[in-house]
CSV table of C-alpha atoms in Angstrom, one decimal:
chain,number,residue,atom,x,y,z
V,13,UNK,CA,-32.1,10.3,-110.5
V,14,UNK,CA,-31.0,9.1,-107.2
V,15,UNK,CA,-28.4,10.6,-104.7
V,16,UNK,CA,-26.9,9.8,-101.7
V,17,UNK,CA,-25.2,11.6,-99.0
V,18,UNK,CA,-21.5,10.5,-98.3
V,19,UNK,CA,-19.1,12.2,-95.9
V,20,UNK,CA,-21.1,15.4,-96.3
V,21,UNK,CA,-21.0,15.4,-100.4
V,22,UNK,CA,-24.0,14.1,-102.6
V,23,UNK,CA,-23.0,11.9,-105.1
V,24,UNK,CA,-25.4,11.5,-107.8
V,25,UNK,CA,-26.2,8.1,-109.6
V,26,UNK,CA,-24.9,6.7,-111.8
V,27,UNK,CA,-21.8,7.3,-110.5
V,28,UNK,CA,-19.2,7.8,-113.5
V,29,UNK,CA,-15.6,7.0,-114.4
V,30,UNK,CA,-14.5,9.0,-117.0
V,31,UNK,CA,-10.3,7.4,-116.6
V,32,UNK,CA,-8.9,4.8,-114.8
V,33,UNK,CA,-6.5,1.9,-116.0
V,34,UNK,CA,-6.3,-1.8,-115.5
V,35,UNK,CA,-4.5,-5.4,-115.3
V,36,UNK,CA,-6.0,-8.3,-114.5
V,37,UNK,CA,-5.3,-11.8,-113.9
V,38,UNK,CA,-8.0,-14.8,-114.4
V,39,UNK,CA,-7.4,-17.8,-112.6
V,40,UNK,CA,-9.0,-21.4,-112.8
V,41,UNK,CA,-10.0,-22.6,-108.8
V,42,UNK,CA,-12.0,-25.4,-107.6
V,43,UNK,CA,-15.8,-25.1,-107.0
V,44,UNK,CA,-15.7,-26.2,-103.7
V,45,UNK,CA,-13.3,-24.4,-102.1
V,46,UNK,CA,-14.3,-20.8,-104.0
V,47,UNK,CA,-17.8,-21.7,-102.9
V,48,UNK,CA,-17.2,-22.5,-99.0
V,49,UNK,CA,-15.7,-18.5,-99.4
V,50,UNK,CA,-19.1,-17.2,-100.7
V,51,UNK,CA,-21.5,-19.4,-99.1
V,52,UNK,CA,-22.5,-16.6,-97.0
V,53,UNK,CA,-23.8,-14.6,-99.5
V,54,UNK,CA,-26.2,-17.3,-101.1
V,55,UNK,CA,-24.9,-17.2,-104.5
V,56,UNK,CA,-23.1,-20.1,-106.5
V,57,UNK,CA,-20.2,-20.3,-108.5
V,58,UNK,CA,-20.4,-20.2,-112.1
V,59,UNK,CA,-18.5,-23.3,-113.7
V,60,UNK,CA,-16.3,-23.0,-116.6
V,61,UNK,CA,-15.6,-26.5,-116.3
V,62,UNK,CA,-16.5,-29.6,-114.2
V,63,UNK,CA,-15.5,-29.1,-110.4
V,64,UNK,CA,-13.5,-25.4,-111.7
V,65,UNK,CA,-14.7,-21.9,-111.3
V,66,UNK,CA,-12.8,-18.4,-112.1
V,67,UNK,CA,-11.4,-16.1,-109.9
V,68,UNK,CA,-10.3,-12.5,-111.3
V,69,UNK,CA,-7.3,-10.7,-109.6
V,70,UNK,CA,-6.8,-6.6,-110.9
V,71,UNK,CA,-5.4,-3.9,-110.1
V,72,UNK,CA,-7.4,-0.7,-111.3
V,73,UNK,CA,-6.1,2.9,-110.9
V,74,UNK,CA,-8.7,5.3,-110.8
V,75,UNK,CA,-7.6,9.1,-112.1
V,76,UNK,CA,-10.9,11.0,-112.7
V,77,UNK,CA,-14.4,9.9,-111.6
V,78,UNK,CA,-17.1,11.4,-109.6
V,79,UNK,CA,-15.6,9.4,-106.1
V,80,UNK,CA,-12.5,11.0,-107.2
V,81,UNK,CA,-8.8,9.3,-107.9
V,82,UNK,CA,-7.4,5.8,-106.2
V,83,UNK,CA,-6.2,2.8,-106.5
V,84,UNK,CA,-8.2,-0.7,-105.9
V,85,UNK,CA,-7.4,-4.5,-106.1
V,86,UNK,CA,-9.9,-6.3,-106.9
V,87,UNK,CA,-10.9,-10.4,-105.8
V,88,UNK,CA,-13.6,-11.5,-107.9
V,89,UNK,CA,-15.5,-15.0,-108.9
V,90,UNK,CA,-17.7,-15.2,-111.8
V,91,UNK,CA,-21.2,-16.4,-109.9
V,92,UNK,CA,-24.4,-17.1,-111.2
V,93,UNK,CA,-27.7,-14.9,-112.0
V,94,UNK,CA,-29.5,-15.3,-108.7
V,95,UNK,CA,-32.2,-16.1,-110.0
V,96,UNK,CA,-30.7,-19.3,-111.6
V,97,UNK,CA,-29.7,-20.6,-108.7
V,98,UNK,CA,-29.7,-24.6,-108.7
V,99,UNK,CA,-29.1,-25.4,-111.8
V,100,UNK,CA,-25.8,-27.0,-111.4
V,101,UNK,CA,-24.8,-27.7,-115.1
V,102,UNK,CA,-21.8,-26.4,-116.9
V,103,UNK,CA,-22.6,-26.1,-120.5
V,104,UNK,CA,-25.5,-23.9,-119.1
V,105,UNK,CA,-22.8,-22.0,-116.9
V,106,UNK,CA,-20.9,-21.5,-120.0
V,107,UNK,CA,-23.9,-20.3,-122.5
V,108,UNK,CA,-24.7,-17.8,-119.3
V,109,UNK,CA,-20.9,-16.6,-119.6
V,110,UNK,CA,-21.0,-15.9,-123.2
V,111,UNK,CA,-24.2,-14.3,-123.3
V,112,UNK,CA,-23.1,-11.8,-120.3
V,113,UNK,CA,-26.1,-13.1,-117.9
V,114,UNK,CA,-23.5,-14.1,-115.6
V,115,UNK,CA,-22.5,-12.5,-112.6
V,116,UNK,CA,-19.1,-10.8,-110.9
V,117,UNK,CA,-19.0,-11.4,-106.9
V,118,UNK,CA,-16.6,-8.4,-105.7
V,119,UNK,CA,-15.7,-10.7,-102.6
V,120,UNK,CA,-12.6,-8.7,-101.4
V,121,UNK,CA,-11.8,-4.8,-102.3
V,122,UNK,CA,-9.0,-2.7,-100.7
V,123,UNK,CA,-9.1,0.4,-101.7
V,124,UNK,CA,-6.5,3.4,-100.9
V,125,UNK,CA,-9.0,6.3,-100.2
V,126,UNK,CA,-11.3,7.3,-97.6
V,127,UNK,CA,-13.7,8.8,-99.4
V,128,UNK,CA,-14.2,5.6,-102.2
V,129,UNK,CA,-14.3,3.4,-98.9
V,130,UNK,CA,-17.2,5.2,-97.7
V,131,UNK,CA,-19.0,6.0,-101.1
V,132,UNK,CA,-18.3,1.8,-101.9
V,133,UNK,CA,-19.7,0.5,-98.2
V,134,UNK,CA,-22.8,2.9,-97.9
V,135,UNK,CA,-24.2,3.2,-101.4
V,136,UNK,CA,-23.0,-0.7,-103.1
V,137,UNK,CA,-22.0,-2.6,-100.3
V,138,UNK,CA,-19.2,-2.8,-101.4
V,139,UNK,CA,-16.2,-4.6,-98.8
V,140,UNK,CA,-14.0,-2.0,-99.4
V,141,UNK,CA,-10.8,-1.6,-96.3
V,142,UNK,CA,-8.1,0.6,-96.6
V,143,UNK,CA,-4.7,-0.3,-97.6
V,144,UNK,CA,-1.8,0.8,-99.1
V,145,UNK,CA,-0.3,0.3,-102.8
V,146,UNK,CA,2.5,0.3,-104.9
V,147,UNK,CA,1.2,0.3,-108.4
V,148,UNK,CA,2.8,0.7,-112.2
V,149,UNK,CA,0.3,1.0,-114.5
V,150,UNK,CA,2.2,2.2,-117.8
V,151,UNK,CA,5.2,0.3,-118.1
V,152,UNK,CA,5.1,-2.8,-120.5
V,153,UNK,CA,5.1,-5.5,-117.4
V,154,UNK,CA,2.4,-3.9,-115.6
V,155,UNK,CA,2.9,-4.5,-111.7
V,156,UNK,CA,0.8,-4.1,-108.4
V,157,UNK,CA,1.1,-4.6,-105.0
V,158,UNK,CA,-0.7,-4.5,-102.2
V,159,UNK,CA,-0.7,-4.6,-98.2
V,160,UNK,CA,-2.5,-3.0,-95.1
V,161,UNK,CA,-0.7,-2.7,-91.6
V,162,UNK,CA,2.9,-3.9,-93.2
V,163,UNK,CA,1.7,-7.2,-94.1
V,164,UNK,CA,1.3,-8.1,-97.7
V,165,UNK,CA,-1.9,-9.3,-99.4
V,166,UNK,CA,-0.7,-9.5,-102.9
V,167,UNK,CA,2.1,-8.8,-105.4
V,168,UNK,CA,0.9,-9.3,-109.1
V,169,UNK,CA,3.0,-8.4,-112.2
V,170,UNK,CA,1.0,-8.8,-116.0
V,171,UNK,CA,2.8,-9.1,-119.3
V,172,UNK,CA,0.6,-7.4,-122.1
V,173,UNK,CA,-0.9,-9.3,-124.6
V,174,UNK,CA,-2.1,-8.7,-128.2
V,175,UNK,CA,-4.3,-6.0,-129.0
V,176,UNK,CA,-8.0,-6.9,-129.0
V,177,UNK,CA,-10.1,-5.6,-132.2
V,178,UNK,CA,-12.2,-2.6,-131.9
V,179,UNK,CA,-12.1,0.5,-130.7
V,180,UNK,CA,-13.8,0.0,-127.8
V,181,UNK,CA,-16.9,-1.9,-126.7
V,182,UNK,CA,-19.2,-1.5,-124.2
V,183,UNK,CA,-19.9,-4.3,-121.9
V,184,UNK,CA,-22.6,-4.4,-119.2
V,185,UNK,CA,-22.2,-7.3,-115.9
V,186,UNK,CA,-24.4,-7.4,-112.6
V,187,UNK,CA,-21.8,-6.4,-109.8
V,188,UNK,CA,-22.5,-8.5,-106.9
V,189,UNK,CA,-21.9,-7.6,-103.5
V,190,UNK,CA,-22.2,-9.1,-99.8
V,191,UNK,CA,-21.8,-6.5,-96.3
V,192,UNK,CA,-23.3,-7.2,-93.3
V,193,UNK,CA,-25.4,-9.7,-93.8
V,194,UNK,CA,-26.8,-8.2,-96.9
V,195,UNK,CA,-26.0,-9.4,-100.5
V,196,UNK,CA,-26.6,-6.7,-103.4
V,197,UNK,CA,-27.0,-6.4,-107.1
V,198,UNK,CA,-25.5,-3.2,-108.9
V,199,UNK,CA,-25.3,-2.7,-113.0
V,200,UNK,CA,-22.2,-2.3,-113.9
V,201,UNK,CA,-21.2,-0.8,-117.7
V,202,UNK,CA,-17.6,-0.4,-118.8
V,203,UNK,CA,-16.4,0.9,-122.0
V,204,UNK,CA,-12.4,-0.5,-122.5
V,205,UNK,CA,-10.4,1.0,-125.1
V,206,UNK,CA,-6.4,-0.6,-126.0
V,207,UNK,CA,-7.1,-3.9,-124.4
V,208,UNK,CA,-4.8,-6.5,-124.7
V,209,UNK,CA,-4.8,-10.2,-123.3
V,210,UNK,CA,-2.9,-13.6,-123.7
V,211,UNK,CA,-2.5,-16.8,-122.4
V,212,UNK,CA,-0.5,-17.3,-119.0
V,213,UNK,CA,1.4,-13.9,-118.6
V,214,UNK,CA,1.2,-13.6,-114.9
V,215,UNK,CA,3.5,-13.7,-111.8
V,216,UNK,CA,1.1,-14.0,-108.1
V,217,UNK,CA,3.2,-13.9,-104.9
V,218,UNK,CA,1.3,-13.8,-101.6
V,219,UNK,CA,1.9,-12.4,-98.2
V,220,UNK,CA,0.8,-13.2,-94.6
V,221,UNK,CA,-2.5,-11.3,-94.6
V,222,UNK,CA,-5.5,-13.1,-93.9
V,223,UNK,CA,-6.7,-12.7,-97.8
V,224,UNK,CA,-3.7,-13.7,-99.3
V,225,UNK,CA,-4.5,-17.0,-96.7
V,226,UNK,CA,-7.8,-16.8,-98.8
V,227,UNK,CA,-6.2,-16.9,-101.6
V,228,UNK,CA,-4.1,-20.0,-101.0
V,229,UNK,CA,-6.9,-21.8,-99.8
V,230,UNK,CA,-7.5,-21.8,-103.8
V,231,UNK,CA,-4.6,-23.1,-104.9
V,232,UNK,CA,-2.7,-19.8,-105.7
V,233,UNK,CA,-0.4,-19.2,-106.6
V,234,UNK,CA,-0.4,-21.3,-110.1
V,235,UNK,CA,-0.3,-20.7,-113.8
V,236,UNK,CA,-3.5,-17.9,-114.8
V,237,UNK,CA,-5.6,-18.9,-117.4
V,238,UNK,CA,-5.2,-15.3,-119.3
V,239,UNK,CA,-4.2,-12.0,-118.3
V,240,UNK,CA,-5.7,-8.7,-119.4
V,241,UNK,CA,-4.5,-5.4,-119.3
V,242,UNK,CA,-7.2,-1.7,-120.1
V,243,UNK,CA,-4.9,1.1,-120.7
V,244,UNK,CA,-8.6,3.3,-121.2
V,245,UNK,CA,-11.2,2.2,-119.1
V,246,UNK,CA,-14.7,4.3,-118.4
V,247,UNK,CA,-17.3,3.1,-116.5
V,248,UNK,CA,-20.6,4.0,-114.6
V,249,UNK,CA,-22.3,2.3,-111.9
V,250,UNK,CA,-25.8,2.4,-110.8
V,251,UNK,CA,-27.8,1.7,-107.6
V,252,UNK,CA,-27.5,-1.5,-105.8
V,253,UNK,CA,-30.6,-3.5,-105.5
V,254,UNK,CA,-30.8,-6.3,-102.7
V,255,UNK,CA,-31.5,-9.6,-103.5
């Protein structure tokens, strides 16, 4: 077992998340614009249809795990396996979703704690900056916002859905990851319990911080495709592995 040394504590891999919560917003965005964002990393956007890939917006409070509690908002694209790069061809993109070979690109991650920052630069690569939330978690309209030096990034409210069979399943997904010239691979397992999703159910409003610029440059705000929300969520992480 591996261990790393972060701000003079050694946190031991695979780093686990025994509570946190979540909402989430999926959003449809074209290819070409989500890819010009990423192109540095050398991965490709999945497509879920012709010219369209996803983009994933959450807001996850973290209440007991071994980097300790926070909160985090998440900007994410579904990309490709790596190793399948090139092969431009939806209804393979689409198999690769279903069958959980595809990939998650964390591409932005503020993050409210210093020691998380550190942990999520040095050991994942992580782009995790510091920020400040506002976050509601229990209520039945979930809500988040976020901002760093007074200017706002993102403000996102989620309706819950219905409830999701099961009890619980455990999901695995390749975290991807791109700092400093570097682009990463980390596993990622997650075991939600109480989710709900639907259709629509999201409200995105956008501030003047460079990201949320990011974010326009996608078409956002507009209608998501589904919303999410994980009332239970536990997960570990492993090492990252460059590629």
């Amino acid at each position: 077992m591996s261990s790393h040394q972060v701000l003079g504590k050694q946190v031991d891999m695979p780093v686990e998340i025994r509570t946190a919560s979540a909402f989430m917003a999926m959003y449809s965005v074209p290819t070409k614009a989500a890819q010009r964002l990423i192109d540095n990393t050398g991965l490709e956007i999945l497509q879920w249809r012709g010219g369209r890939g996803l983009c994933g917006l959450v807001f996850v409070d973290y209440i007991d795990g071994d980097l300790g509690p926070y909160n985090e908002f998440g900007v994410t694209f579904m990309v490709r396996d790596h190793e399948q790069r090139g092969f431009n061809h939806v209804r393979r993109d689409l198999r690769s979703l279903a069958s959980g070979k595809a990939g998650a690109l964390i591409h932005q991650l503020p993050v409210d704690g210093e020691f998380t920052l550190a942990a999520g630069r040095g050991i994942w690569g992580f782009p995790k900056i510091m920020a400040d939330f506002e976050a509601d978690h229990v209520s039945d309209v979930r809500r988040g916002r976020v901002s760093q030096d007074g200017r706002l990034i993102a403000e996102l409210t989620v309706k819950q859905g219905i409830p999701m069979p099961g009890r619980g399943t455990n999901t695995s997904l390749d975290a991807y990851s791109h700092l400093d010239g570097v682009t990463r691979r980390t596993s990622w397992d997650m075991n939600p319990r109480g989710v709900r999703t639907r259709l629509g159910g999201a409200e995105l409003s956008l501030g003047n911080h460079p990201i949320a610029d990011e974010l326009r440059s996608l078409g956002l705000p507009r209608r998501a495709l589904a919303t999410t929300t994980i009332p239970d969520l536990r997960m570990t992480f492993g090492d990252a592995a460059t590629v």
